[in-house]
CSV table of C-alpha atoms and ligand atoms in Angstrom, one decimal:
chain,number,residue,atom,x,y,z
A,16,MET,CA,45.0,-29.6,-40.3
A,17,LYS,CA,42.8,-27.6,-42.1
A,18,TYR,CA,43.5,-27.0,-46.1
A,19,PHE,CA,45.6,-29.9,-48.3
A,20,TYR,CA,47.2,-28.5,-51.5
A,21,LEU,CA,45.3,-30.4,-55.0
A,22,SER,CA,44.9,-29.3,-58.9
A,23,GLY,CA,46.8,-25.9,-58.1
A,24,LYS,CA,43.5,-24.8,-55.2
A,25,PHE,CA,43.7,-25.5,-51.3
A,26,VAL,CA,41.4,-27.5,-50.0
A,27,SER,CA,39.9,-28.6,-46.8
A,28,PRO,CA,41.2,-32.8,-46.9
A,29,ALA,CA,37.6,-33.9,-47.3
A,30,ARG,CA,37.7,-32.6,-50.7
A,31,ALA,CA,41.7,-33.9,-51.9
A,32,LYS,CA,40.8,-36.5,-53.7
A,33,ILE,CA,40.8,-38.2,-57.0
A,34,SER,CA,40.1,-41.3,-58.7
A,35,ILE,CA,40.4,-45.0,-58.2
A,36,MET,CA,41.2,-44.9,-62.1
A,37,THR,CA,43.9,-41.9,-61.3
A,38,HIS,CA,46.9,-43.9,-63.6
A,39,ALA,CA,49.7,-43.3,-60.8
A,40,PHE,CA,46.6,-45.6,-58.3
A,41,ASN,CA,46.9,-47.5,-60.8
A,42,TYR,CA,50.6,-48.3,-61.7
A,43,GLY,CA,52.7,-46.2,-58.6
A,44,THR,CA,54.0,-43.5,-61.9
A,45,ALA,CA,54.5,-40.1,-59.3
A,46,VAL,CA,57.0,-38.5,-57.5
A,47,PHE,CA,57.7,-37.7,-53.9
A,48,GLU,CA,59.1,-36.0,-51.6
A,49,GLY,CA,59.0,-36.0,-48.1
A,50,ILE,CA,60.0,-32.5,-46.1
A,51,ARG,CA,60.0,-31.3,-42.4
A,52,ALA,CA,59.5,-28.5,-40.6
A,53,TYR,CA,60.9,-27.9,-37.4
A,54,TRP,CA,59.2,-25.3,-34.9
A,55,ASN,CA,61.2,-23.4,-32.4
A,56,PRO,CA,59.2,-22.6,-29.3
A,57,GLU,CA,61.7,-19.6,-28.0
A,58,GLN,CA,61.5,-17.9,-31.4
A,59,ARG,CA,57.8,-19.1,-31.9
A,60,GLN,CA,59.1,-20.0,-35.8
A,61,LEU,CA,59.0,-22.6,-37.9
A,62,PHE,CA,61.8,-23.8,-39.9
A,63,VAL,CA,61.2,-25.7,-42.8
A,64,PHE,CA,64.3,-28.2,-43.9
A,65,ARG,CA,66.3,-27.6,-46.9
A,66,LEU,CA,62.6,-27.7,-48.2
A,67,GLN,CA,64.7,-25.4,-51.9
A,68,ASP,CA,67.0,-29.1,-52.1
A,69,HIS,CA,63.2,-30.8,-51.9
A,70,PHE,CA,62.4,-29.5,-54.6
A,71,LYS,CA,65.0,-29.1,-56.7
A,72,ARG,CA,65.6,-32.7,-55.9
A,73,MET,CA,61.7,-33.4,-57.2
A,74,GLU,CA,61.6,-31.2,-60.8
A,75,ASN,CA,64.8,-33.1,-61.6
A,76,ASN,CA,63.1,-37.0,-60.8
A,77,CYS,CA,60.0,-36.0,-62.3
A,78,LYS,CA,61.5,-35.8,-65.8
A,79,VAL,CA,61.8,-39.3,-65.0
A,80,LEU,CA,58.6,-40.4,-65.3
A,81,ASN,CA,57.7,-37.3,-67.6
A,82,LEU,CA,55.6,-35.0,-65.1
A,83,SER,CA,55.9,-31.6,-64.9
A,84,LEU,CA,55.3,-29.4,-61.3
A,85,PRO,CA,52.9,-27.1,-61.9
A,86,HIS,CA,56.0,-24.5,-61.3
A,87,GLN,CA,60.1,-24.2,-60.5
A,88,TRP,CA,61.1,-25.2,-57.8
A,89,GLU,CA,61.3,-21.7,-56.6
A,90,GLY,CA,57.3,-21.7,-57.4
A,91,MET,CA,56.7,-24.5,-55.4
A,92,CYS,CA,58.4,-23.4,-52.0
A,93,GLN,CA,56.3,-20.6,-52.2
A,94,ILE,CA,52.9,-22.9,-52.1
A,95,THR,CA,54.8,-25.3,-49.5
A,96,LEU,CA,55.3,-21.7,-47.0
A,97,GLU,CA,51.9,-20.6,-48.2
A,98,LEU,CA,49.7,-23.7,-46.8
A,99,MET,CA,51.9,-24.5,-44.2
A,100,ARG,CA,50.8,-20.4,-43.1
A,101,LYS,CA,46.8,-20.5,-44.4
A,102,ASN,CA,46.8,-23.9,-42.0
A,103,LYS,CA,48.5,-21.9,-39.3
A,104,VAL,CA,51.4,-24.6,-38.8
A,105,LYS,CA,52.8,-24.3,-35.5
A,106,GLU,CA,54.3,-27.5,-34.6
A,107,ASN,CA,57.0,-29.9,-36.2
A,108,THR,CA,55.1,-30.3,-39.0
A,109,TYR,CA,56.1,-33.1,-42.4
A,110,ILE,CA,55.1,-32.2,-45.9
A,111,ARG,CA,54.8,-34.4,-48.1
A,112,PRO,CA,54.8,-33.4,-51.7
A,113,ILE,CA,52.8,-35.6,-55.3
A,114,CYS,CA,53.4,-34.9,-58.8
A,115,PHE,CA,51.3,-38.0,-60.1
A,116,GLN,CA,50.9,-39.1,-63.4
A,117,SER,CA,46.8,-38.4,-63.9
A,118,ARG,CA,45.0,-39.7,-67.0
A,119,LEU,CA,42.7,-41.9,-66.3
A,120,GLY,CA,42.1,-45.0,-67.9
A,121,ILE,CA,43.9,-47.9,-68.2
A,122,GLY,CA,47.4,-49.0,-69.6
A,123,PRO,CA,50.5,-48.4,-67.5
A,124,LYS,CA,52.8,-47.4,-71.2
A,125,PHE,CA,50.4,-44.2,-71.3
A,126,GLY,CA,50.9,-41.1,-69.8
A,127,GLY,CA,51.4,-37.1,-70.5
A,128,LYS,CA,49.1,-36.0,-67.8
A,129,SER,CA,50.1,-34.9,-64.6
A,130,ASP,CA,49.0,-33.7,-61.7
A,131,PHE,CA,50.1,-32.4,-58.7
A,132,ALA,CA,48.5,-33.0,-54.2
A,133,MET,CA,50.3,-31.9,-51.1
A,134,TYR,CA,49.6,-32.4,-47.8
A,135,LEU,CA,51.4,-31.4,-44.1
A,136,LEU,CA,50.8,-33.7,-40.8
A,137,PRO,CA,52.4,-33.2,-37.6
A,138,LEU,CA,54.8,-35.4,-37.1
A,139,ILE,CA,57.5,-34.8,-33.8
A,140,SER,CA,60.9,-35.0,-34.0
A,141,ARG,CA,62.9,-38.0,-32.5
A,142,LEU,CA,65.8,-36.7,-32.1
A,143,ASP,CA,65.6,-36.3,-28.2
A,144,SER,CA,64.8,-40.6,-27.8
A,145,ASP,CA,67.5,-42.2,-28.1
A,146,ARG,CA,66.9,-46.0,-28.8
A,147,ALA,CA,68.8,-48.0,-31.1
A,148,MET,CA,67.3,-49.8,-34.1
A,149,ARG,CA,67.1,-53.0,-34.3
A,150,LEU,CA,67.8,-53.9,-38.0
A,151,LEU,CA,67.2,-56.8,-40.0
A,152,VAL,CA,69.0,-57.7,-43.1
A,153,SER,CA,66.2,-58.7,-45.5
A,154,SER,CA,66.0,-61.6,-48.3
A,155,TYR,CA,64.6,-58.3,-50.6
A,156,LYS,CA,67.1,-57.0,-52.0
A,157,ARG,CA,67.0,-53.5,-53.2
A,158,ILE,CA,65.6,-52.0,-56.4
A,159,ASP,CA,68.4,-52.1,-59.5
A,160,ARG,CA,69.0,-48.8,-61.8
A,161,SER,CA,68.5,-51.6,-64.6
A,162,MET,CA,64.9,-51.6,-63.8
A,163,ILE,CA,63.5,-48.5,-62.2
A,164,PRO,CA,66.4,-45.6,-61.5
A,165,PRO,CA,66.5,-46.1,-56.9
A,166,ASP,CA,67.5,-42.7,-56.8
A,167,ALA,CA,64.3,-40.9,-58.3
A,168,LYS,CA,61.8,-41.4,-55.2
A,169,ILE,CA,59.6,-43.2,-57.6
A,170,ASN,CA,56.1,-43.7,-55.4
A,171,GLY,CA,56.3,-47.6,-56.7
A,172,SER,CA,60.0,-48.0,-55.9
A,173,TYR,CA,58.3,-48.4,-52.5
A,174,VAL,CA,56.8,-52.1,-52.6
A,175,ASN,CA,60.6,-52.7,-52.4
A,176,SER,CA,60.2,-50.7,-48.7
A,177,PHE,CA,57.2,-52.2,-47.9
A,178,LEU,CA,58.1,-55.7,-48.6
A,179,ALA,CA,61.4,-55.5,-46.5
A,180,GLY,CA,60.1,-53.8,-44.2
A,181,GLN,CA,57.3,-56.0,-43.5
A,182,GLU,CA,59.8,-59.1,-43.4
A,183,ALA,CA,61.4,-57.3,-41.3
A,184,LEU,CA,58.1,-56.0,-38.5
A,185,LYS,CA,57.1,-59.4,-38.2
A,186,ARG,CA,60.2,-61.1,-37.7
A,187,GLY,CA,60.6,-58.4,-34.4
A,188,PHE,CA,62.4,-55.7,-36.0
A,189,ASP,CA,62.4,-52.4,-36.3
A,190,ASP,CA,63.4,-52.2,-40.1
A,191,ALA,CA,65.5,-53.5,-42.5
A,192,ILE,CA,68.3,-53.8,-44.1
A,193,LEU,CA,68.9,-54.1,-48.3
A,194,LEU,CA,71.7,-55.1,-49.9
A,195,ASN,CA,72.0,-54.8,-53.8
A,196,LEU,CA,72.1,-56.7,-56.1
A,197,ASP,CA,76.1,-57.5,-55.8
A,198,GLY,CA,75.5,-58.3,-52.3
A,199,ARG,CA,77.3,-55.2,-51.0
A,200,VAL,CA,74.4,-52.4,-47.8
A,201,ALA,CA,72.7,-50.4,-50.0
A,202,GLU,CA,70.1,-48.1,-47.2
A,203,ALA,CA,67.7,-49.6,-45.3
A,204,THR,CA,63.0,-48.9,-46.4
A,205,GLY,CA,63.6,-45.4,-46.8
A,206,MET,CA,66.9,-44.1,-44.7
A,207,ASN,CA,70.6,-44.6,-45.6
A,208,VAL,CA,73.5,-46.2,-43.7
A,209,PHE,CA,76.9,-44.8,-42.2
A,210,LEU,CA,79.1,-46.8,-40.6
A,211,VAL,CA,81.8,-46.0,-37.6
A,212,LYS,CA,85.1,-47.4,-36.8
A,213,LYS,CA,88.4,-45.6,-35.9
A,214,ASN,CA,87.0,-42.2,-36.1
A,215,ARG,CA,86.4,-42.6,-39.6
A,216,ILE,CA,82.7,-42.5,-41.0
A,217,VAL,CA,81.4,-44.7,-44.3
A,218,THR,CA,78.4,-44.3,-46.3
A,219,PRO,CA,77.4,-46.3,-49.5
A,220,PRO,CA,78.1,-44.7,-52.8
A,221,PRO,CA,75.7,-43.5,-54.7
A,222,SER,CA,76.5,-47.1,-57.5
A,223,ALA,CA,75.5,-48.4,-54.5
A,224,ASN,CA,71.9,-48.2,-55.8
A,225,ILE,CA,70.8,-45.4,-53.0
A,226,LEU,CA,68.8,-42.7,-52.9
A,227,ALA,CA,71.2,-40.3,-51.9
A,228,GLY,CA,68.9,-38.9,-49.0
A,229,ILE,CA,69.6,-35.3,-48.1
A,230,THR,CA,70.4,-35.8,-44.1
A,231,ARG,CA,72.9,-38.1,-46.0
A,232,ASP,CA,74.8,-35.4,-47.4
A,233,CYS,CA,74.2,-32.7,-44.7
A,234,VAL,CA,76.0,-35.7,-42.3
A,235,ILE,CA,79.1,-36.2,-44.3
A,236,LYS,CA,78.9,-31.8,-44.2
A,237,LEU,CA,78.4,-32.0,-40.6
A,238,ALA,CA,81.3,-34.7,-40.4
A,239,GLN,CA,84.1,-33.6,-42.2
A,240,LYS,CA,83.6,-29.7,-41.5
A,241,GLU,CA,82.2,-29.7,-38.0
A,242,LEU,CA,83.9,-33.2,-36.0
A,243,GLY,CA,87.2,-33.3,-38.6
A,244,LEU,CA,86.2,-36.8,-39.2
A,245,ARG,CA,87.4,-38.3,-42.4
A,246,VAL,CA,84.3,-39.6,-44.6
A,247,GLN,CA,84.8,-42.0,-47.3
A,248,GLU,CA,82.1,-43.3,-49.7
A,249,LYS,CA,83.0,-46.7,-50.3
A,250,ASN,CA,81.1,-50.0,-50.8
A,251,VAL,CA,80.2,-51.7,-47.3
A,252,THR,CA,79.6,-55.5,-46.6
A,253,ILE,CA,77.6,-56.6,-44.0
A,254,PRO,CA,80.4,-58.6,-42.1
A,255,GLU,CA,82.2,-54.5,-42.0
A,256,LEU,CA,78.9,-53.4,-40.6
A,257,LYS,CA,77.9,-55.7,-38.0
A,258,SER,CA,82.1,-55.2,-36.7
A,259,ALA,CA,81.5,-51.4,-36.8
A,260,ASP,CA,81.9,-48.9,-33.7
A,261,GLU,CA,78.8,-47.6,-34.2
A,262,VAL,CA,76.0,-47.6,-37.3
A,263,PHE,CA,73.0,-45.2,-37.9
A,264,LEU,CA,70.5,-44.3,-40.1
A,265,THR,CA,70.1,-40.9,-41.5
A,266,GLY,CA,66.2,-39.7,-43.7
A,267,THR,CA,64.0,-36.8,-43.2
A,268,GLY,CA,61.9,-39.0,-40.8
A,269,ALA,CA,64.1,-41.3,-39.3
A,270,GLU,CA,66.4,-38.0,-38.8
A,271,ILE,CA,69.9,-39.5,-37.2
A,272,ALA,CA,68.9,-42.8,-35.7
A,273,PRO,CA,71.0,-45.4,-33.6
A,274,VAL,CA,71.5,-48.3,-34.6
A,275,GLY,CA,71.6,-50.9,-32.0
A,276,LEU,CA,70.9,-55.0,-33.3
A,277,ILE,CA,71.8,-56.4,-37.1
A,278,ASP,CA,70.4,-59.6,-37.2
A,279,LYS,CA,71.5,-61.1,-34.0
A,280,LYS,CA,74.5,-58.6,-33.8
A,281,ILE,CA,74.3,-56.3,-30.9
A,282,ILE,CA,76.1,-52.9,-31.9
A,283,ASN,CA,77.3,-51.0,-29.5
A,284,ARG,CA,76.0,-52.0,-26.5
A,285,ARG,CA,73.0,-51.5,-27.7
A,286,LYS,CA,73.9,-47.5,-27.1
A,287,ILE,CA,73.6,-44.6,-29.0
A,288,GLY,CA,77.9,-44.0,-29.7
A,289,PRO,CA,80.0,-41.3,-29.1
A,290,VAL,CA,79.6,-40.1,-32.8
A,291,THR,CA,75.9,-41.4,-33.3
A,292,ARG,CA,75.8,-38.2,-30.4
A,293,MET,CA,77.6,-35.6,-31.4
A,294,LEU,CA,76.2,-35.6,-35.4
A,295,SER,CA,72.7,-36.1,-34.0
A,296,ASP,CA,72.9,-32.7,-31.3
A,297,LEU,CA,74.7,-30.6,-34.1
A,298,TYR,CA,72.0,-31.3,-36.6
A,299,HIS,CA,68.7,-30.9,-34.1
A,300,GLN,CA,70.4,-27.0,-32.7
A,301,ILE,CA,71.1,-26.8,-36.9
A,302,VAL,CA,67.2,-28.1,-37.6
A,303,LEU,CA,65.5,-25.4,-34.5
A,304,GLY,CA,67.7,-22.4,-35.9
A,305,GLU,CA,70.4,-22.2,-33.0
A,306,ILE,CA,73.1,-22.6,-35.1
A,307,ALA,CA,73.0,-19.4,-37.6
A,308,LYS,CA,76.6,-21.4,-40.2
A,309,TYR,CA,73.8,-22.7,-41.0
A,310,HIS,CA,70.7,-20.8,-41.6
A,311,ARG,CA,71.1,-21.3,-44.8
A,312,TRP,CA,69.4,-24.7,-44.7
A,313,LEU,CA,66.4,-23.1,-43.6
A,314,THR,CA,63.5,-21.2,-44.8
A,315,PRO,CA,61.6,-19.7,-42.2
A,316,VAL,CA,57.7,-20.3,-42.4
A,317,TYR,CA,56.1,-16.4,-40.5
B,514,PMP,N1,66.4,-44.2,-49.1
B,514,PMP,C1,64.9,-43.9,-49.7
B,514,PMP,C2,64.9,-44.7,-50.0
B,514,PMP,C3,64.5,-42.8,-48.9
B,514,PMP,O1,63.0,-43.2,-49.5
B,514,PMP,C4,64.7,-42.0,-48.5
B,514,PMP,C5,63.5,-40.5,-47.0
B,514,PMP,N2,64.2,-40.0,-48.8
B,514,PMP,C6,66.1,-41.6,-47.6
B,514,PMP,C7,66.9,-42.9,-48.6
B,514,PMP,C8,66.5,-40.7,-47.4
B,514,PMP,O2,66.5,-39.1,-47.9
B,514,PMP,P1,66.3,-37.7,-47.1
B,514,PMP,O3,67.3,-37.7,-46.0
B,514,PMP,O4,66.9,-36.8,-48.5
B,514,PMP,O5,65.6,-38.0,-46.1
């Protein structure tokens, strides 16, 4: 990419630098988003997926850390589109905005100065891949809301994901399932968890210390409205998850990813199941702008 965005300016990646004394670098005091844009080669159009929803969420999350975005969410969407246009992006892309405590100096309790940065990365979609993920039930528990709000996408909270993820990778798995302090399923390191059992879809509720993702919201709506399935938000135990007909993960990065193994338990013969397949196909068509009814989820860049 030719341009990133920092402190109100479009700058080259080489100039997008911050001081090592920055509060957010020292203490993790920042909030971020992960947004995807999909290139449709037939329409020669780039569609940003649920752009407004991501910046509305970011605006809310900033309040938790006393941060302020340089503009309201509408203005942030415009800057994002401008950044894509300046880079002449014509491929699947990941967008990473970060709003951070920018005061220089030590002391975690001092804050009061915000800055904003955004960068883009090419990122292929894995919706074409059927490979089922292998998950380890982590020995690390998901952060509890009595410690750090788990739904606020705070950079520092991702130490929790890092530790669980590293434990899983070292043991030969692809990702981890984190339980909450009640011993119920919370989520994976950066993805929400769903199970399918006899035409019913179940996913942990926000009270389970999850980050209730935007992809999770899409899947709930699509399962109900397009597939006519019953969706239940309820607490899930590990035995329930391991005995499901299908398990899948959702997230902006992971999209809709089938799960084939949890610890030593094989799920659906390590294959993508029929419900996961239908949701994944539908999601794929929607993000590429192929279903008119869901154009409201897309922002065309050009
Ligand atoms: N949980 C966590 C901890 C995450 O970081 C993410 C990714 N933002 C998700 C769930 C999924 O959220 P979304 O669908 O909004 O990307």
